[in-house]
Amino acid sequence: MKVLGIETTCDESGVSIVEDGYRILSNCVLSQVPLHERFGGVVPEIASRAHVEVITRLVERALNDADCWSDPSSPPDIDAIAVAHRPGLIGALLVGLTAAKSLSLAWGIPLVGVDHIHAHIYSAWMKSEEPFEPLPGLEEAFPAVSLVVSGGHTTLYRSDNWTTHQMLGTTQDDAVGEAFDKAAAILGLEYPGGPAISREADKGNRKAVRFPRTLLEPRSLDFSFSGIKTSVLYHVKGQDCRRDAPLLDGISIPDVAASFETAVVDVLLEKLRRALGREGLNRAILGGGVAANRYLRSRLEDMGKKEGVDVRFPDLALCTDNGAMIAGLGSKLFEGGTTHELTLDASSMASD
Ligand code: KG4
Ligand code: ZN
């Protein structure tokens, strides 16, 4: 069974063909970073326009790369068209959804709507490179606690199957990826800030600055990252400084980046630990762009070993937004009998 997946929730246009839910036959991703860079964040209108410009050619390329469209005058050799229809930037979502609906109608191929957050969780079971074997444990993955960490979300779920994810806690202000992006901007590093902070952090002293670990009430599973962002600002530019003030003399960017990354990861792991304890579970799934953070991955692996938790996270290449995770989860849904009408709506909100 081959499924085409379309992803346009934010600033990556992604189209992929996935066979049997895990074998990635093609995975075309076009990042819009160069378009948004100078604004220090994603500009929704620019994102939608950029998706419109590339989506048709990306679909064509993904089908050709996967060798499943030998005769362009007839429909390609695929069984379903999966599309991320929530949550995300509404204008951006509508581009992918409209493309998927049009192709579904023109080719007579079923449409499957996929929740982008659920797809980030599913991506932990996909391999980005050959040999594409199904990863062990796929069918016994649940119940688990999932932690989705991205530019728009920092949310803990109790996951009972691939599509039943009950929210346990979420951020009250900035998402964790957003905190990385803002901290990087304060330090004068490039956008997106996650990879830039991580590169600097590898050269720094993780204990150089004691940034706050905001854990909220003792049992809370919510997150707050605005305090640490302000602490970074005041530490590097002085108390009550202006955001565009220069860095104080003697500030070491690697030390600040390392101390910031450590504080953020401490908070994420403590909340995950709390959620596992409260739900009485020993399986954890990490997903989303920030799951590409090597320090987070290694700390999570250590936690798994020391505390007897089965931890899963996606291959590095599948952490940030891509069409393969949409096609992957779309395949699972389609296999279980899910299809959607052409009236399917886009929504900026997560399902829960
Ligand atoms: O999942 P994603 O591609 O888009 C959303 O759904 O939001 O996540 C993008 C976010 C950005 O904020 C980016 O800075 C962050 O993921 N990110 C990282 C790393 N790579 C990407 N954060 C920390 N460390 C990284 N290595
Ligand atoms: Zn995402």
Short mmCIF file of C-alpha atoms and ligand atoms in Angstrom, two decimals:
data_model
loop_
_atom_site.label_atom_id
_atom_site.label_comp_id
_atom_site.label_asym_id
_atom_site.label_seq_id
_atom_site.Cartn_x
_atom_site.Cartn_y
_atom_site.Cartn_z
CA MET A 1 0.00 0.00 0.00
CA LYS A 2 1.49 3.35 -1.06
CA VAL A 3 0.40 6.67 0.45
CA LEU A 4 1.33 10.17 -0.63
CA GLY A 5 1.76 12.59 2.30
CA ILE A 6 1.52 16.37 2.13
CA GLU A 7 2.82 18.68 4.87
CA THR A 8 2.38 22.48 4.81
CA THR A 9 1.51 23.35 8.41
CA CYS A 10 4.25 25.94 8.93
CA ASP A 11 7.45 26.82 7.06
CA GLU A 12 8.39 23.52 5.41
CA SER A 13 6.72 22.23 2.26
CA GLY A 14 6.97 18.44 2.39
CA VAL A 15 5.72 15.70 0.10
CA SER A 16 6.58 12.04 0.47
CA ILE A 17 5.55 8.57 -0.69
CA VAL A 18 5.54 5.88 2.01
CA GLU A 19 4.85 2.21 1.50
CA ASP A 20 3.17 0.08 4.17
CA GLY A 21 3.46 2.82 6.76
CA TYR A 22 7.25 2.79 7.13
CA ARG A 23 9.13 2.33 3.84
CA ILE A 24 10.02 5.86 2.63
CA LEU A 25 10.14 5.73 -1.19
CA SER A 26 10.67 9.48 -1.53
CA ASN A 27 10.78 12.42 0.86
CA CYS A 28 10.98 15.91 -0.63
CA VAL A 29 11.24 18.78 1.86
CA LEU A 30 11.71 22.43 0.93
CA SER A 31 12.52 24.66 3.85
CA GLN A 32 11.45 28.30 3.77
CA VAL A 33 14.12 29.37 6.29
CA PRO A 34 15.82 31.79 3.84
CA LEU A 35 12.49 33.63 3.39
CA HIS A 36 11.75 34.09 7.12
CA GLU A 37 15.29 34.45 8.47
CA ARG A 38 15.47 38.24 8.38
CA PHE A 39 12.22 38.51 10.39
CA GLY A 40 13.55 36.18 13.13
CA GLY A 41 10.40 34.02 12.90
CA VAL A 42 7.80 32.66 10.49
CA VAL A 43 5.66 35.25 8.69
CA PRO A 44 2.34 33.46 7.97
CA GLU A 45 1.49 35.26 4.72
CA ILE A 46 4.95 34.61 3.27
CA ALA A 47 4.67 30.96 4.32
CA SER A 48 1.33 30.43 2.51
CA ARG A 49 2.55 32.06 -0.69
CA ALA A 50 5.75 30.05 -0.71
CA HIS A 51 3.78 26.77 -0.29
CA VAL A 52 1.57 27.73 -3.26
CA GLU A 53 4.62 28.29 -5.44
CA VAL A 54 6.17 24.86 -4.85
CA ILE A 55 3.47 22.37 -3.91
CA THR A 56 2.59 21.09 -7.39
CA ARG A 57 6.21 20.57 -8.40
CA LEU A 58 6.98 18.86 -5.08
CA VAL A 59 4.11 16.38 -5.59
CA GLU A 60 5.40 15.65 -9.07
CA ARG A 61 8.94 15.17 -7.81
CA ALA A 62 7.92 12.91 -4.91
CA LEU A 63 5.89 10.68 -7.25
CA ASN A 64 8.70 10.48 -9.79
CA ASP A 65 11.40 9.84 -7.18
CA ALA A 66 9.29 6.96 -5.87
CA ASP A 67 8.79 5.59 -9.39
CA CYS A 68 5.06 5.51 -9.06
CA TRP A 69 3.92 7.75 -11.87
CA SER A 70 5.04 6.20 -15.15
CA ASP A 71 2.16 7.63 -17.21
CA PRO A 72 1.34 11.27 -16.34
CA SER A 73 -1.89 11.07 -18.37
CA SER A 74 -3.38 8.67 -15.81
CA PRO A 75 -3.44 8.64 -11.99
CA PRO A 76 -0.26 7.59 -10.16
CA ASP A 77 0.16 4.22 -8.52
CA ILE A 78 -0.83 5.26 -4.97
CA ASP A 79 -3.68 4.13 -2.71
CA ALA A 80 -4.40 7.26 -0.68
CA ILE A 81 -3.49 10.91 -0.28
CA ALA A 82 -2.74 11.93 3.31
CA VAL A 83 -2.58 15.56 4.30
CA ALA A 84 -1.80 17.43 7.51
CA HIS A 85 -4.98 19.43 8.11
CA ARG A 86 -4.32 20.52 11.72
CA PRO A 87 -2.84 22.20 13.75
CA GLY A 88 -0.76 24.96 12.14
CA LEU A 89 -0.92 28.30 10.38
CA ILE A 90 -4.34 28.38 8.78
CA GLY A 91 -3.28 29.89 5.44
CA ALA A 92 -0.39 27.44 5.13
CA LEU A 93 -2.59 24.45 6.04
CA LEU A 94 -5.16 25.44 3.41
CA VAL A 95 -2.55 25.27 0.64
CA GLY A 96 -1.69 21.62 1.38
CA LEU A 97 -5.30 20.68 2.05
CA THR A 98 -6.55 22.25 -1.18
CA ALA A 99 -3.80 20.52 -3.17
CA ALA A 100 -4.67 17.17 -1.56
CA LYS A 101 -8.41 17.57 -2.18
CA SER A 102 -7.89 18.60 -5.81
CA LEU A 103 -5.65 15.62 -6.51
CA SER A 104 -8.04 13.29 -4.69
CA LEU A 105 -10.92 14.52 -6.83
CA ALA A 106 -9.00 14.54 -10.11
CA TRP A 107 -7.45 11.10 -9.64
CA GLY A 108 -10.29 9.43 -7.73
CA ILE A 109 -7.92 8.49 -4.90
CA PRO A 110 -9.15 8.55 -1.24
CA LEU A 111 -8.26 11.48 1.03
CA VAL A 112 -7.02 10.99 4.62
CA GLY A 113 -6.68 13.94 7.00
CA VAL A 114 -3.81 13.63 9.50
CA ASP A 115 -3.11 15.56 12.70
CA HIS A 116 0.41 17.01 12.43
CA ILE A 117 1.13 16.47 16.16
CA HIS A 118 0.05 12.82 16.02
CA ALA A 119 2.33 12.42 12.98
CA HIS A 120 5.31 13.79 14.95
CA ILE A 121 4.62 11.04 17.52
CA TYR A 122 4.33 8.39 14.77
CA SER A 123 7.66 9.47 13.26
CA ALA A 124 9.49 7.82 16.17
CA TRP A 125 8.67 4.51 14.46
CA MET A 126 10.00 5.43 11.04
CA LYS A 127 13.55 5.04 9.74
CA SER A 128 14.88 7.73 7.44
CA GLU A 129 17.31 5.45 5.60
CA GLU A 130 17.43 2.01 4.06
CA PRO A 131 16.99 -0.77 5.02
CA PHE A 132 13.46 0.24 5.90
CA GLU A 133 12.53 -2.49 8.36
CA PRO A 134 9.49 -1.93 10.56
CA LEU A 135 10.95 -0.88 13.91
CA PRO A 136 10.47 -3.40 16.69
CA GLY A 137 7.75 -2.60 19.19
CA LEU A 138 5.46 -0.78 16.76
CA GLU A 139 2.42 -2.76 17.78
CA GLU A 140 3.17 -2.74 21.53
CA ALA A 141 3.97 0.95 21.63
CA PHE A 142 1.07 1.91 23.86
CA PRO A 143 0.02 3.08 26.35
CA ALA A 144 2.83 5.64 26.52
CA VAL A 145 3.53 9.22 27.48
CA SER A 146 4.35 11.34 24.41
CA LEU A 147 6.20 14.62 24.56
CA VAL A 148 5.92 16.79 21.46
CA VAL A 149 8.50 19.57 21.38
CA SER A 150 8.51 21.91 18.40
CA GLY A 151 8.42 25.53 17.35
CA GLY A 152 4.69 25.73 18.06
CA HIS A 153 4.08 23.05 20.73
CA THR A 154 5.38 21.73 24.01
CA THR A 155 2.80 19.21 25.05
CA LEU A 156 2.63 16.01 27.08
CA TYR A 157 0.05 13.39 26.12
CA ARG A 158 -1.11 10.07 27.40
CA SER A 159 -1.12 8.08 24.16
CA ASP A 160 -3.34 4.98 24.00
CA ASN A 161 -2.98 4.31 20.29
CA TRP A 162 -1.76 6.12 17.18
CA THR A 163 -4.64 8.58 17.18
CA THR A 164 -5.84 8.71 20.78
CA HIS A 165 -3.67 11.22 22.61
CA GLN A 166 -5.07 12.82 25.74
CA MET A 167 -3.36 16.08 26.69
CA LEU A 168 -1.77 16.04 30.17
CA GLY A 169 -0.02 19.39 30.09
CA THR A 170 1.16 22.10 27.74
CA THR A 171 3.05 25.36 27.69
CA GLN A 172 1.50 28.41 29.25
CA ASP A 173 3.56 30.79 27.12
CA ASP A 174 6.40 30.09 24.65
CA ALA A 175 6.85 26.70 23.03
CA VAL A 176 10.27 25.19 23.68
CA GLY A 177 11.42 25.63 20.04
CA GLU A 178 10.32 29.23 20.25
CA ALA A 179 12.41 29.65 23.42
CA PHE A 180 15.46 28.28 21.54
CA ASP A 181 14.74 30.65 18.64
CA LYS A 182 14.35 33.69 20.94
CA ALA A 183 17.42 32.87 23.03
CA ALA A 184 19.44 32.50 19.83
CA ALA A 185 18.20 35.88 18.59
CA ILE A 186 19.25 37.50 21.90
CA LEU A 187 22.72 35.98 21.47
CA GLY A 188 22.91 37.17 17.87
CA LEU A 189 22.87 33.62 16.47
CA GLU A 190 21.12 32.68 13.25
CA TYR A 191 17.54 31.53 12.74
CA PRO A 192 16.25 28.90 13.41
CA GLY A 193 17.86 29.08 16.79
CA GLY A 194 17.65 25.44 17.92
CA PRO A 195 20.49 24.06 15.82
CA ALA A 196 22.56 27.25 16.39
CA ILE A 197 22.23 27.07 20.20
CA SER A 198 23.01 23.38 20.13
CA ARG A 199 26.23 23.94 18.13
CA GLU A 200 27.41 26.64 20.54
CA ALA A 201 26.38 24.59 23.59
CA ASP A 202 28.66 21.72 22.58
CA LYS A 203 31.65 24.06 23.11
CA GLY A 204 30.45 25.54 26.41
CA ASN A 205 30.34 24.85 30.14
CA ARG A 206 26.88 23.58 31.11
CA LYS A 207 27.31 24.80 34.70
CA ALA A 208 28.54 28.31 33.87
CA VAL A 209 25.21 30.07 34.53
CA ARG A 210 22.39 28.81 36.76
CA PHE A 211 19.31 29.71 34.71
CA PRO A 212 15.90 29.10 36.38
CA ARG A 213 14.12 25.75 35.96
CA THR A 214 10.47 26.78 35.98
CA LEU A 215 8.54 23.74 37.19
CA LEU A 216 5.31 25.51 38.32
CA GLU A 217 3.31 23.73 41.07
CA PRO A 218 4.77 20.46 42.41
CA ARG A 219 2.30 18.28 40.45
CA SER A 220 1.92 20.49 37.40
CA LEU A 221 2.54 18.99 33.97
CA ASP A 222 2.42 22.40 32.27
CA PHE A 223 5.45 24.29 31.01
CA SER A 224 6.60 27.91 31.02
CA PHE A 225 9.64 29.12 29.11
CA SER A 226 9.23 32.88 29.12
CA GLY A 227 11.14 33.27 32.43
CA ILE A 228 14.29 31.60 31.18
CA LYS A 229 14.22 33.67 28.01
CA THR A 230 14.16 36.88 30.10
CA SER A 231 16.93 35.52 32.35
CA VAL A 232 19.12 34.96 29.29
CA LEU A 233 18.40 38.49 28.10
CA TYR A 234 19.28 40.09 31.46
CA HIS A 235 22.33 37.89 31.93
CA VAL A 236 23.92 38.77 28.60
CA LYS A 237 22.82 42.40 28.21
CA GLY A 238 22.24 43.60 31.78
CA GLN A 239 19.19 43.94 34.06
CA ASP A 240 16.18 45.67 32.41
CA CYS A 241 18.17 46.19 29.22
CA ARG A 242 16.73 46.77 25.78
CA ARG A 243 16.47 43.73 23.54
CA ASP A 244 18.77 45.29 20.93
CA ALA A 245 21.48 46.32 23.45
CA PRO A 246 24.98 44.87 22.84
CA LEU A 247 26.27 41.87 24.79
CA LEU A 248 28.07 42.76 28.05
CA ASP A 249 31.86 42.40 28.05
CA GLY A 250 33.13 38.94 28.92
CA ILE A 251 29.95 37.05 27.97
CA SER A 252 30.76 33.60 26.59
CA ILE A 253 28.11 32.60 24.02
CA PRO A 254 29.00 28.88 24.27
CA ASP A 255 28.66 28.96 28.10
CA VAL A 256 25.30 30.75 27.95
CA ALA A 257 24.03 28.43 25.20
CA ALA A 258 25.16 25.34 27.14
CA SER A 259 23.62 26.56 30.41
CA PHE A 260 20.36 27.49 28.65
CA GLU A 261 20.11 24.15 26.83
CA THR A 262 20.80 22.26 30.08
CA ALA A 263 18.12 24.17 32.01
CA VAL A 264 15.52 23.58 29.28
CA VAL A 265 16.32 19.87 29.02
CA ASP A 266 16.21 19.51 32.85
CA VAL A 267 12.66 20.92 32.78
CA LEU A 268 11.49 18.73 29.87
CA LEU A 269 12.80 15.56 31.52
CA GLU A 270 11.41 16.42 34.95
CA LYS A 271 7.94 16.99 33.47
CA LEU A 272 8.18 13.77 31.46
CA ARG A 273 9.18 11.93 34.64
CA ARG A 274 6.19 13.41 36.48
CA ALA A 275 3.81 12.42 33.67
CA LEU A 276 5.14 8.85 33.57
CA GLY A 277 4.76 8.62 37.36
CA ARG A 278 1.23 10.00 37.36
CA GLU A 279 0.08 7.69 34.57
CA GLY A 280 2.02 4.70 36.00
CA LEU A 281 3.70 4.10 32.61
CA ASN A 282 7.23 3.21 31.52
CA ARG A 283 7.12 4.06 27.82
CA ALA A 284 7.98 7.50 26.48
CA ILE A 285 7.86 8.87 22.93
CA LEU A 286 9.54 12.12 21.92
CA GLY A 287 8.69 13.97 18.70
CA GLY A 288 8.89 17.36 16.96
CA GLY A 289 11.66 19.66 15.72
CA VAL A 290 13.36 20.02 19.12
CA ALA A 291 13.67 16.20 19.28
CA ALA A 292 16.61 16.79 16.88
CA ASN A 293 18.53 18.26 19.82
CA ARG A 294 21.41 15.89 20.48
CA TYR A 295 21.79 16.80 24.15
CA LEU A 296 18.07 16.17 24.79
CA ARG A 297 18.31 12.83 22.98
CA SER A 298 21.31 11.70 24.98
CA ARG A 299 19.82 12.80 28.33
CA LEU A 300 16.58 11.01 27.46
CA GLU A 301 18.48 7.85 26.55
CA ASP A 302 20.33 8.01 29.90
CA MET A 303 17.05 8.52 31.73
CA GLY A 304 15.62 5.50 29.92
CA LYS A 305 18.52 3.29 30.95
CA LYS A 306 18.73 4.50 34.56
CA GLU A 307 15.01 4.63 35.26
CA GLY A 308 13.84 1.63 33.23
CA VAL A 309 11.83 3.63 30.70
CA ASP A 310 11.47 2.48 27.08
CA VAL A 311 12.25 5.70 25.20
CA ARG A 312 11.68 6.35 21.50
CA PHE A 313 12.54 9.29 19.33
CA PRO A 314 12.64 9.83 15.57
CA ASP A 315 15.73 9.65 13.37
CA LEU A 316 17.36 13.07 13.15
CA ALA A 317 16.14 13.57 9.58
CA LEU A 318 12.50 13.04 10.58
CA CYS A 319 12.28 15.35 13.62
CA THR A 320 11.50 18.61 11.82
CA ASP A 321 8.42 18.88 9.62
CA ASN A 322 8.26 16.46 6.69
CA GLY A 323 5.74 14.69 4.47
CA ALA A 324 6.97 11.18 5.38
CA MET A 325 5.48 11.27 8.89
CA ILE A 326 2.16 12.43 7.39
CA ALA A 327 2.19 9.61 4.83
CA GLY A 328 3.26 7.15 7.56
CA LEU A 329 0.45 7.91 9.96
CA GLY A 330 -1.91 8.37 6.98
CA SER A 331 -1.13 4.76 5.97
CA LYS A 332 -2.00 3.50 9.47
CA LEU A 333 -5.28 5.42 9.42
CA PHE A 334 -6.16 4.28 5.90
CA GLU A 335 -5.34 0.67 6.79
CA GLY A 336 -7.79 1.01 9.70
CA GLY A 337 -10.55 2.23 7.36
CA THR A 338 -10.27 6.02 7.81
CA THR A 339 -10.96 8.25 4.81
CA HIS A 340 -12.32 11.79 4.66
CA GLU A 341 -14.79 13.62 2.48
CA LEU A 342 -13.74 16.60 0.37
CA THR A 343 -15.48 18.78 2.97
CA LEU A 344 -12.58 18.13 5.41
CA ASP A 345 -11.63 21.41 7.10
CA ALA A 346 -8.29 22.86 8.15
CA SER A 347 -7.93 23.90 11.79
CA SER A 348 -5.23 25.89 13.53
CA MET A 349 -6.04 24.06 16.79
CA ALA A 350 -4.70 20.71 18.03
CA SER A 351 -7.30 17.90 18.28
CA ASP A 352 -7.47 17.80 22.10
O1 KG4 B 1 8.50 20.51 14.29
P1 KG4 B 1 9.09 21.71 13.66
O2 KG4 B 1 9.88 21.53 12.39
O3 KG4 B 1 8.00 22.78 13.35
C1 KG4 B 1 6.86 22.97 14.16
O4 KG4 B 1 5.93 22.14 14.05
O5 KG4 B 1 6.92 23.94 14.93
O6 KG4 B 1 10.02 22.43 14.79
C2 KG4 B 1 10.79 23.57 14.51
C3 KG4 B 1 11.52 23.98 15.79
C4 KG4 B 1 12.26 25.33 15.68
O7 KG4 B 1 11.87 26.16 16.77
C5 KG4 B 1 13.74 24.94 15.77
O8 KG4 B 1 14.55 25.93 16.40
C6 KG4 B 1 13.67 23.68 16.61
O9 KG4 B 1 12.52 23.00 16.13
N1 KG4 B 1 14.85 22.83 16.42
C7 KG4 B 1 15.74 22.57 17.41
C8 KG4 B 1 16.77 21.81 16.83
N2 KG4 B 1 16.47 21.62 15.51
C9 KG4 B 1 15.29 22.26 15.28
N3 KG4 B 1 15.74 22.92 18.72
C10 KG4 B 1 16.78 22.52 19.47
N4 KG4 B 1 17.82 21.79 18.98
C11 KG4 B 1 17.86 21.41 17.68
N5 KG4 B 1 18.88 20.68 17.22
ZN ZN B 2 5.98 20.20 13.50
#
